[in-house]
Amino acid sequence: MFHFKIFLSSLFLIAFMYARAQDMARVRHNIGVLCAPEMAGRGYALSGDKKAAEWIAAAFRQAGLQPFGNSFFQPFPLTVNTFYPQVALKVDGTVLQPGKDFIPNPVSGKGRGKARLVCLDTLLAKGDSLALKNAMQTSYKGKGVLFRMTDYMQLLERCPELLPKLNQAKVWVGTAPTLTAHISGQALQPPFLIVHSKNISTVAKKVAFRIDSELKTNYITQNVIGYIKGSKMPERFVVFTAHYDHLGTLGKQAYIPGANDNAAGVAMLIELAHYFRQHPPDFSVCFIAFSGEELGLLGSLHYTAQPLFPLANIHFLWNLDLIGTGKDGATVVNASLHPQAFERLKTLNDSLKALPKLVPRASAANSDHYPFTIKNVPAFFIYLMDKNYPYYHHPDDKAEHLPLDGFSGLFRLLISACLAMF
Ligand SMILES: [Zn+2]
């Protein structure tokens, strides 16, 4: 028989227990450490990824996790373009700040020098034949080519014959109303900068630039993996994942700290590890901090190609990425793939009053759950939402800006859900 009152009071007790088990001061501290300048944006210049991985392995050990074999690390190679030590730009004599006023395009090769600017006709993006004729008669050799980023793809599509001429330029300068950094495994010539529209006009005359980019090939990074062995069903696993890598440095002057993306997710892994160590369940619980996510889910692709235990033994996987906000609730990716699991999660969320709302979303290849999903591992990817948190892939995605409104609620929900859904 089901006793609703007992159910409610035990929920209250469980909620109280969870609140004690999770330590917001430690969460804030851990996010701060992962976002500190020493971690260099958890990218691949200055060994940012390695420093972060060492720190996470130590935190896993301290929480009481054990490695598979004798190391928490699963190394794998990748190719990545990095920006260090100089990323500098002057427009008509005004020095611009990397990260705030301009960023290198992630595929930018290295280069330095001065160049006169030639502004491309916006009609080229529409394939205008007269504009193309004029552009084909212009010499770009040794010059800086200036264009709007919104025109860029159409321009290449509609005027492919112009590309060899534009490639003769000394530098490409795209303009954009917002700057969103990314990371790439390519380094192309000529150097390519993206300048915030407020810092450059179509009549800008000249630029001076220096981009020290280095394409690191066969760079060895690592996933960090630990687990708690289940007391009754050690071969069955619940898995929590969060990527720890981010976008690294923009020269010596700037780096992208990635507090929301995804220091907060790693901090959640550590809190869950502490909780499950103190309350060991019947099944095993595995924690994976992935590298290479920002380069195209490379860490999770590597893991699913070389798993440390059979993927079929994963009962459910919870991927956490962008969980530093939460005022507007959470989105659950893969909800439509697992409708019953989503309904149970919603019911639990309502009874725990954990998060303001859960929004279902279809499958999407947007984070580390995806390589598991395509190998038929049941998984949800949960991200929290706050329409007032504007920092995405930006130097201001800082630890001190994170509201963490949904962190406690998500922590309680994850524990309840993974126990209830087992
Ligand atoms: Zn990201």
Coordinates of C-alpha atoms and ligand atoms in Angstrom, one line a residue:
M1 CA 0.0 0.0 0.0
F2 CA 1.2 3.4 -0.8
H3 CA 1.2 5.9 2.1
F4 CA 1.0 9.4 0.7
K5 CA 1.8 11.1 4.0
I6 CA 4.8 8.9 4.7
F7 CA 5.9 9.5 1.1
L8 CA 5.7 13.3 1.6
S9 CA 7.5 13.3 4.9
S10 CA 10.3 11.0 3.6
L11 CA 10.6 13.3 0.6
F12 CA 11.2 16.2 3.1
L13 CA 13.8 14.1 5.0
I14 CA 15.5 13.2 1.7
A15 CA 15.5 16.8 0.6
F16 CA 17.0 17.8 4.0
M17 CA 19.7 15.2 3.7
Y18 CA 20.6 16.3 0.2
A19 CA 20.8 19.9 1.3
R20 CA 23.3 18.8 3.9
A21 CA 25.3 16.6 1.5
Q22 CA 25.8 19.4 -1.0
D23 CA 28.1 22.2 -0.2
M24 CA 27.5 25.5 -2.1
A25 CA 30.7 27.1 -0.7
R26 CA 32.7 24.2 -2.1
V27 CA 30.8 24.5 -5.4
R28 CA 31.6 28.2 -5.7
H29 CA 35.2 27.5 -4.8
N30 CA 35.6 24.7 -7.3
I31 CA 34.1 26.7 -10.1
G32 CA 36.5 29.6 -9.2
V33 CA 39.5 27.2 -9.3
L34 CA 38.5 25.9 -12.8
C35 CA 38.0 29.4 -14.1
A36 CA 41.2 30.8 -12.6
P37 CA 43.9 32.3 -15.0
E38 CA 46.2 29.3 -14.1
M39 CA 43.8 27.0 -15.9
A40 CA 44.1 29.2 -19.1
G41 CA 40.6 28.7 -20.2
R42 CA 41.0 24.9 -20.0
G43 CA 42.2 24.9 -23.5
Y44 CA 45.4 23.5 -25.1
A45 CA 47.8 26.5 -24.8
L46 CA 49.9 26.5 -21.5
S47 CA 48.6 23.0 -20.8
G48 CA 45.3 24.3 -19.5
D49 CA 43.6 21.0 -20.2
K50 CA 46.3 19.1 -18.3
K51 CA 46.2 21.4 -15.3
A52 CA 42.4 21.1 -15.1
A53 CA 42.5 17.3 -15.5
E54 CA 45.1 16.9 -12.7
W55 CA 42.9 19.0 -10.5
I56 CA 39.7 17.1 -11.3
A57 CA 41.5 13.8 -10.7
A58 CA 42.6 15.0 -7.3
A59 CA 39.0 16.1 -6.5
F60 CA 37.7 12.8 -7.6
R61 CA 40.2 11.0 -5.4
Q62 CA 39.3 13.2 -2.5
A63 CA 35.6 12.5 -3.0
G64 CA 36.4 8.8 -2.7
L65 CA 36.1 7.7 -6.3
Q66 CA 38.3 5.0 -7.6
P67 CA 39.9 4.8 -11.1
F68 CA 39.4 2.0 -13.6
G69 CA 42.9 0.5 -13.5
N70 CA 45.6 2.6 -11.9
S71 CA 44.8 6.0 -13.5
F72 CA 41.9 8.4 -13.6
F73 CA 43.0 9.5 -17.1
Q74 CA 42.0 8.2 -20.5
P75 CA 44.4 9.9 -22.9
F76 CA 43.6 10.5 -26.6
P77 CA 45.1 12.7 -29.4
L78 CA 43.5 15.7 -31.1
T79 CA 44.5 18.5 -33.4
V80 CA 43.8 22.0 -32.3
N81 CA 44.5 25.6 -33.3
T82 CA 45.7 27.7 -30.3
F83 CA 46.3 31.4 -29.8
Y84 CA 49.3 32.3 -27.7
P85 CA 51.3 34.5 -26.8
Q86 CA 50.1 37.5 -28.9
V87 CA 46.7 38.3 -30.3
A88 CA 46.7 42.0 -31.1
L89 CA 44.9 44.4 -33.4
K90 CA 44.9 48.2 -34.1
V91 CA 42.3 49.8 -36.3
D92 CA 43.4 53.3 -37.6
G93 CA 45.8 53.5 -34.6
T94 CA 43.3 52.5 -31.9
V95 CA 44.3 49.5 -29.9
L96 CA 41.5 46.9 -29.5
Q97 CA 41.1 44.4 -26.7
P98 CA 41.1 40.7 -27.6
G99 CA 37.9 39.0 -26.4
K100 CA 36.0 42.2 -25.9
D101 CA 36.6 44.2 -29.1
F102 CA 37.8 41.4 -31.4
I103 CA 38.5 37.7 -31.5
P104 CA 40.6 35.6 -34.0
N105 CA 38.4 33.4 -36.2
P106 CA 39.1 29.9 -34.7
V107 CA 40.6 28.8 -38.1
S108 CA 42.9 31.8 -38.3
G109 CA 46.5 31.0 -39.1
K110 CA 49.4 33.1 -37.7
G111 CA 50.6 36.3 -39.2
R112 CA 51.6 39.9 -38.4
G113 CA 51.9 43.2 -40.2
K114 CA 50.1 46.3 -41.4
A115 CA 47.5 46.5 -44.2
R116 CA 45.3 49.0 -45.9
L117 CA 41.7 47.9 -45.8
V118 CA 39.5 47.2 -48.8
C119 CA 35.8 47.0 -47.9
L120 CA 33.9 44.4 -49.9
D121 CA 30.6 45.4 -51.6
T122 CA 27.7 44.0 -49.6
L123 CA 26.0 43.2 -52.9
L124 CA 28.5 40.4 -53.4
A125 CA 26.6 38.4 -50.9
K126 CA 23.6 38.6 -53.2
G127 CA 25.7 37.5 -56.2
D128 CA 25.4 40.9 -57.9
S129 CA 27.2 40.6 -61.2
L130 CA 28.4 44.2 -61.4
A131 CA 29.7 44.1 -57.9
L132 CA 31.5 40.8 -58.7
K133 CA 33.0 42.3 -61.9
N134 CA 34.4 45.2 -59.9
A135 CA 35.7 42.9 -57.1
M136 CA 37.4 40.7 -59.7
Q137 CA 39.2 43.8 -61.0
T138 CA 40.4 44.9 -57.6
S139 CA 43.8 43.8 -56.3
Y140 CA 43.8 42.4 -52.7
K141 CA 47.4 41.5 -52.6
G142 CA 49.0 42.7 -49.3
K143 CA 45.7 44.4 -48.3
G144 CA 43.2 43.8 -45.5
V145 CA 39.8 42.6 -46.7
L146 CA 36.9 44.0 -44.7
F147 CA 33.4 42.5 -44.8
R148 CA 30.4 41.7 -42.6
M149 CA 30.4 38.2 -41.1
T150 CA 26.6 38.0 -42.0
D151 CA 27.7 38.2 -45.7
Y152 CA 30.6 35.8 -45.4
M153 CA 29.0 32.4 -46.2
Q154 CA 26.7 33.7 -49.0
L155 CA 29.6 35.6 -50.5
L156 CA 31.7 32.4 -50.7
E157 CA 28.8 30.5 -52.0
R158 CA 27.7 33.0 -54.7
C159 CA 31.1 34.3 -55.8
P160 CA 33.4 31.3 -55.5
E161 CA 35.7 32.7 -58.2
L162 CA 36.5 35.6 -55.9
L163 CA 38.0 33.4 -53.2
P164 CA 41.5 32.8 -54.9
K165 CA 41.8 36.6 -55.1
L166 CA 40.7 37.2 -51.5
N167 CA 43.2 34.6 -50.4
Q168 CA 46.0 36.9 -51.7
A169 CA 45.1 39.4 -49.0
K170 CA 47.4 39.9 -45.9
V171 CA 44.5 39.6 -43.5
W172 CA 40.7 39.2 -43.4
V173 CA 38.7 41.3 -41.1
G174 CA 35.1 40.3 -40.5
T175 CA 32.7 42.5 -38.5
A176 CA 29.9 41.2 -36.3
P177 CA 27.4 42.7 -33.8
T178 CA 28.3 40.0 -31.2
L179 CA 31.5 38.1 -30.6
T180 CA 31.2 34.4 -29.9
A181 CA 34.5 32.5 -29.6
H182 CA 35.0 28.9 -30.8
I183 CA 37.8 26.5 -31.3
S184 CA 39.0 24.6 -34.3
G185 CA 41.3 21.9 -35.6
Q186 CA 42.4 24.0 -38.6
A187 CA 44.7 26.9 -39.2
L188 CA 44.2 28.7 -42.5
Q189 CA 45.8 31.6 -44.4
P190 CA 45.4 34.5 -44.5
P191 CA 45.0 35.4 -40.8
F192 CA 41.3 36.1 -40.0
L193 CA 40.0 38.4 -37.3
I194 CA 36.4 39.2 -36.2
V195 CA 35.9 42.7 -34.9
H196 CA 32.8 43.9 -33.0
S197 CA 30.9 46.2 -35.2
K198 CA 31.1 49.1 -32.7
N199 CA 34.9 49.1 -33.1
I200 CA 35.2 49.4 -36.8
S201 CA 33.3 51.1 -39.6
T202 CA 33.1 50.5 -43.3
V203 CA 35.4 53.5 -43.9
A204 CA 38.2 52.2 -41.6
K205 CA 41.5 52.7 -43.5
K206 CA 44.2 50.5 -42.0
V207 CA 44.9 47.8 -39.5
A208 CA 48.1 46.6 -37.7
F209 CA 47.8 43.0 -36.4
R210 CA 49.7 40.2 -34.8
I211 CA 48.2 36.7 -34.4
D212 CA 50.4 34.0 -32.9
S213 CA 48.5 30.9 -33.7
E214 CA 49.9 27.4 -33.4
L215 CA 48.3 24.3 -34.8
K216 CA 49.0 21.5 -32.4
T217 CA 48.8 18.2 -34.1
N218 CA 48.6 14.9 -32.2
Y219 CA 48.3 16.8 -29.0
I220 CA 47.5 14.3 -26.1
T221 CA 44.6 15.4 -23.9
Q222 CA 42.6 13.2 -21.5
N223 CA 39.2 12.3 -20.2
V224 CA 39.0 12.0 -16.4
I225 CA 37.1 9.0 -15.2
G226 CA 36.3 7.6 -11.7
Y227 CA 33.6 5.5 -10.1
I228 CA 32.0 4.1 -7.0
K229 CA 31.4 0.3 -7.1
G230 CA 27.8 -0.8 -6.5
S231 CA 27.3 -3.0 -3.5
K232 CA 24.7 -5.4 -5.0
M233 CA 24.9 -4.9 -8.8
P234 CA 28.4 -3.7 -9.5
E235 CA 28.2 -4.4 -13.2
R236 CA 25.2 -2.0 -13.7
F237 CA 26.1 1.7 -14.0
V238 CA 24.5 5.1 -13.7
V239 CA 26.9 7.5 -15.5
F240 CA 27.2 11.3 -14.9
T241 CA 29.2 13.2 -17.5
A242 CA 30.3 16.8 -17.9
H243 CA 33.0 18.2 -20.2
Y244 CA 35.7 20.2 -18.5
D245 CA 37.6 21.6 -21.6
H246 CA 36.8 25.1 -22.9
L247 CA 38.2 27.6 -25.4
G248 CA 41.6 28.5 -23.9
T249 CA 43.5 31.7 -24.5
L250 CA 43.3 34.7 -26.8
G251 CA 46.9 35.6 -26.4
K252 CA 48.5 36.5 -23.0
Q253 CA 45.9 39.2 -22.4
A254 CA 42.7 37.2 -22.4
Y255 CA 41.2 33.8 -21.9
I256 CA 37.7 32.3 -21.9
P257 CA 37.0 31.1 -18.4
G258 CA 33.9 29.0 -19.2
A259 CA 32.1 29.2 -15.8
N260 CA 28.7 28.2 -17.2
D261 CA 30.4 26.1 -19.9
N262 CA 31.3 23.9 -18.1
A263 CA 33.0 24.5 -14.8
A264 CA 29.6 24.3 -13.2
G265 CA 29.0 20.9 -14.7
V266 CA 32.3 19.6 -13.3
A267 CA 31.5 21.1 -9.9
M268 CA 28.2 19.1 -10.0
L269 CA 30.1 15.9 -10.8
I270 CA 32.2 16.5 -7.7
E271 CA 29.2 17.1 -5.5
L272 CA 27.5 14.0 -6.8
A273 CA 30.6 12.0 -6.2
H274 CA 30.7 13.1 -2.6
Y275 CA 27.1 12.3 -2.2
F276 CA 27.2 8.8 -3.6
R277 CA 30.4 8.0 -1.7
Q278 CA 28.5 8.8 1.5
H279 CA 25.3 7.0 0.3
P280 CA 26.5 4.1 -1.8
P281 CA 23.8 2.7 -3.9
D282 CA 23.3 -0.9 -5.1
F283 CA 24.5 -0.1 -8.6
S284 CA 27.8 1.4 -9.6
V285 CA 28.1 5.2 -10.4
C286 CA 30.6 6.4 -12.9
F287 CA 31.7 10.0 -13.3
I288 CA 33.3 11.2 -16.6
A289 CA 34.8 14.7 -17.2
F290 CA 35.4 14.9 -20.9
S291 CA 38.0 16.8 -22.8
G292 CA 37.7 17.9 -26.4
E293 CA 34.0 18.7 -26.3
E294 CA 34.3 22.2 -27.7
L295 CA 36.3 20.7 -30.7
G296 CA 33.4 18.5 -31.7
L297 CA 32.6 16.0 -28.8
L298 CA 36.0 14.5 -29.3
G299 CA 36.4 13.1 -25.7
S300 CA 33.0 11.4 -25.7
L301 CA 33.5 10.1 -29.2
H302 CA 36.8 8.6 -28.0
Y303 CA 35.2 7.1 -24.9
T304 CA 32.4 5.5 -26.7
A305 CA 34.9 4.0 -29.2
Q306 CA 37.0 2.7 -26.3
P307 CA 34.7 2.3 -23.2
L308 CA 36.1 1.2 -19.9
F309 CA 33.2 -1.1 -19.3
P310 CA 30.5 -2.3 -21.8
L311 CA 28.2 0.5 -22.9
A312 CA 25.3 -2.0 -22.6
N313 CA 25.9 -2.0 -18.8
I314 CA 24.9 1.7 -18.6
H315 CA 21.4 1.9 -17.2
F316 CA 21.1 5.6 -17.7
L317 CA 23.5 8.5 -18.5
W318 CA 23.0 12.1 -17.4
N319 CA 25.1 14.7 -19.2
L320 CA 25.4 18.1 -17.6
D321 CA 26.5 21.1 -19.6
L322 CA 25.6 24.8 -19.0
I323 CA 24.1 24.3 -15.6
G324 CA 25.3 27.5 -13.9
T325 CA 21.9 29.3 -14.2
G326 CA 18.4 28.0 -13.8
K327 CA 15.9 30.8 -13.1
D328 CA 14.0 29.7 -16.2
G329 CA 14.2 26.0 -15.5
A330 CA 15.9 23.3 -17.5
T331 CA 15.8 21.8 -20.9
V332 CA 16.0 18.0 -21.2
V333 CA 17.5 16.9 -24.5
N334 CA 16.4 13.4 -25.6
A335 CA 13.1 13.8 -23.8
S336 CA 11.2 12.7 -26.9
L337 CA 13.5 9.6 -27.2
H338 CA 12.6 8.5 -23.7
P339 CA 9.1 9.9 -23.0
Q340 CA 8.4 7.7 -20.0
A341 CA 11.7 8.6 -18.3
F342 CA 10.9 12.3 -19.0
E343 CA 7.4 12.0 -17.4
R344 CA 8.9 10.4 -14.3
L345 CA 11.5 13.1 -14.1
K346 CA 8.8 15.7 -14.4
T347 CA 6.7 14.1 -11.7
L348 CA 9.7 14.0 -9.4
N349 CA 10.6 17.6 -10.2
D350 CA 7.0 18.7 -9.3
S351 CA 7.1 16.8 -6.0
L352 CA 10.6 18.0 -5.0
K353 CA 9.9 21.5 -6.3
A354 CA 13.5 21.3 -7.6
L355 CA 13.4 23.4 -10.8
P356 CA 10.8 26.0 -12.0
K357 CA 10.1 23.9 -15.1
L358 CA 11.4 21.1 -17.3
V359 CA 11.2 21.7 -21.1
P360 CA 11.4 18.6 -23.3
R361 CA 13.6 18.6 -26.4
A362 CA 14.3 16.1 -29.2
S363 CA 17.6 14.5 -29.7
A364 CA 20.4 16.9 -30.7
A365 CA 24.1 16.5 -31.3
N366 CA 25.0 19.4 -29.1
S367 CA 26.9 17.9 -26.2
D368 CA 28.6 14.7 -24.9
H369 CA 25.5 12.6 -24.5
Y370 CA 25.2 12.3 -28.3
P371 CA 27.9 9.7 -29.0
F372 CA 26.2 7.6 -26.4
T373 CA 22.8 8.2 -27.8
I374 CA 23.8 7.0 -31.3
K375 CA 25.1 3.8 -29.6
N376 CA 21.7 3.2 -28.0
V377 CA 22.8 4.2 -24.4
P378 CA 19.7 5.8 -22.7
A379 CA 20.7 9.3 -21.9
F380 CA 19.4 12.8 -21.0
F381 CA 21.4 16.0 -21.6
I382 CA 20.2 18.6 -19.1
Y383 CA 21.0 22.3 -19.4
L384 CA 19.6 25.1 -17.2
M385 CA 18.2 28.3 -18.6
D386 CA 18.2 32.0 -17.7
K387 CA 17.3 34.5 -20.4
N388 CA 19.2 37.2 -18.5
Y389 CA 22.6 35.3 -18.5
P390 CA 24.1 36.6 -21.7
Y391 CA 27.6 35.2 -21.6
Y392 CA 28.2 32.3 -24.0
H393 CA 31.7 31.5 -25.3
H394 CA 32.8 34.9 -24.0
P395 CA 35.5 36.2 -21.6
D396 CA 32.7 37.3 -19.3
D397 CA 31.4 33.8 -18.7
K398 CA 33.1 34.2 -15.3
A399 CA 32.7 32.4 -12.0
E400 CA 31.6 35.6 -10.2
H401 CA 28.8 36.1 -12.8
L402 CA 27.2 32.7 -12.3
P403 CA 23.8 32.9 -10.5
L404 CA 23.7 29.1 -9.8
D405 CA 20.0 29.5 -9.1
G406 CA 19.2 26.0 -10.2
F407 CA 22.2 24.2 -8.8
S408 CA 20.7 22.8 -5.6
G409 CA 17.5 21.9 -7.2
L410 CA 19.2 20.0 -10.0
F411 CA 21.4 18.2 -7.5
R412 CA 18.4 17.0 -5.6
L413 CA 16.5 16.1 -8.8
L414 CA 19.5 14.1 -10.2
I415 CA 19.9 12.0 -7.0
S416 CA 16.2 11.3 -6.7
A417 CA 15.8 10.6 -10.4
C418 CA 18.7 8.2 -10.8
L419 CA 17.6 6.3 -7.7
A420 CA 13.9 6.3 -8.7
M421 CA 14.5 5.4 -12.3
F422 CA 16.9 2.5 -11.6
Ligands
ZN1 ZN 30.8 25.4 -25.3

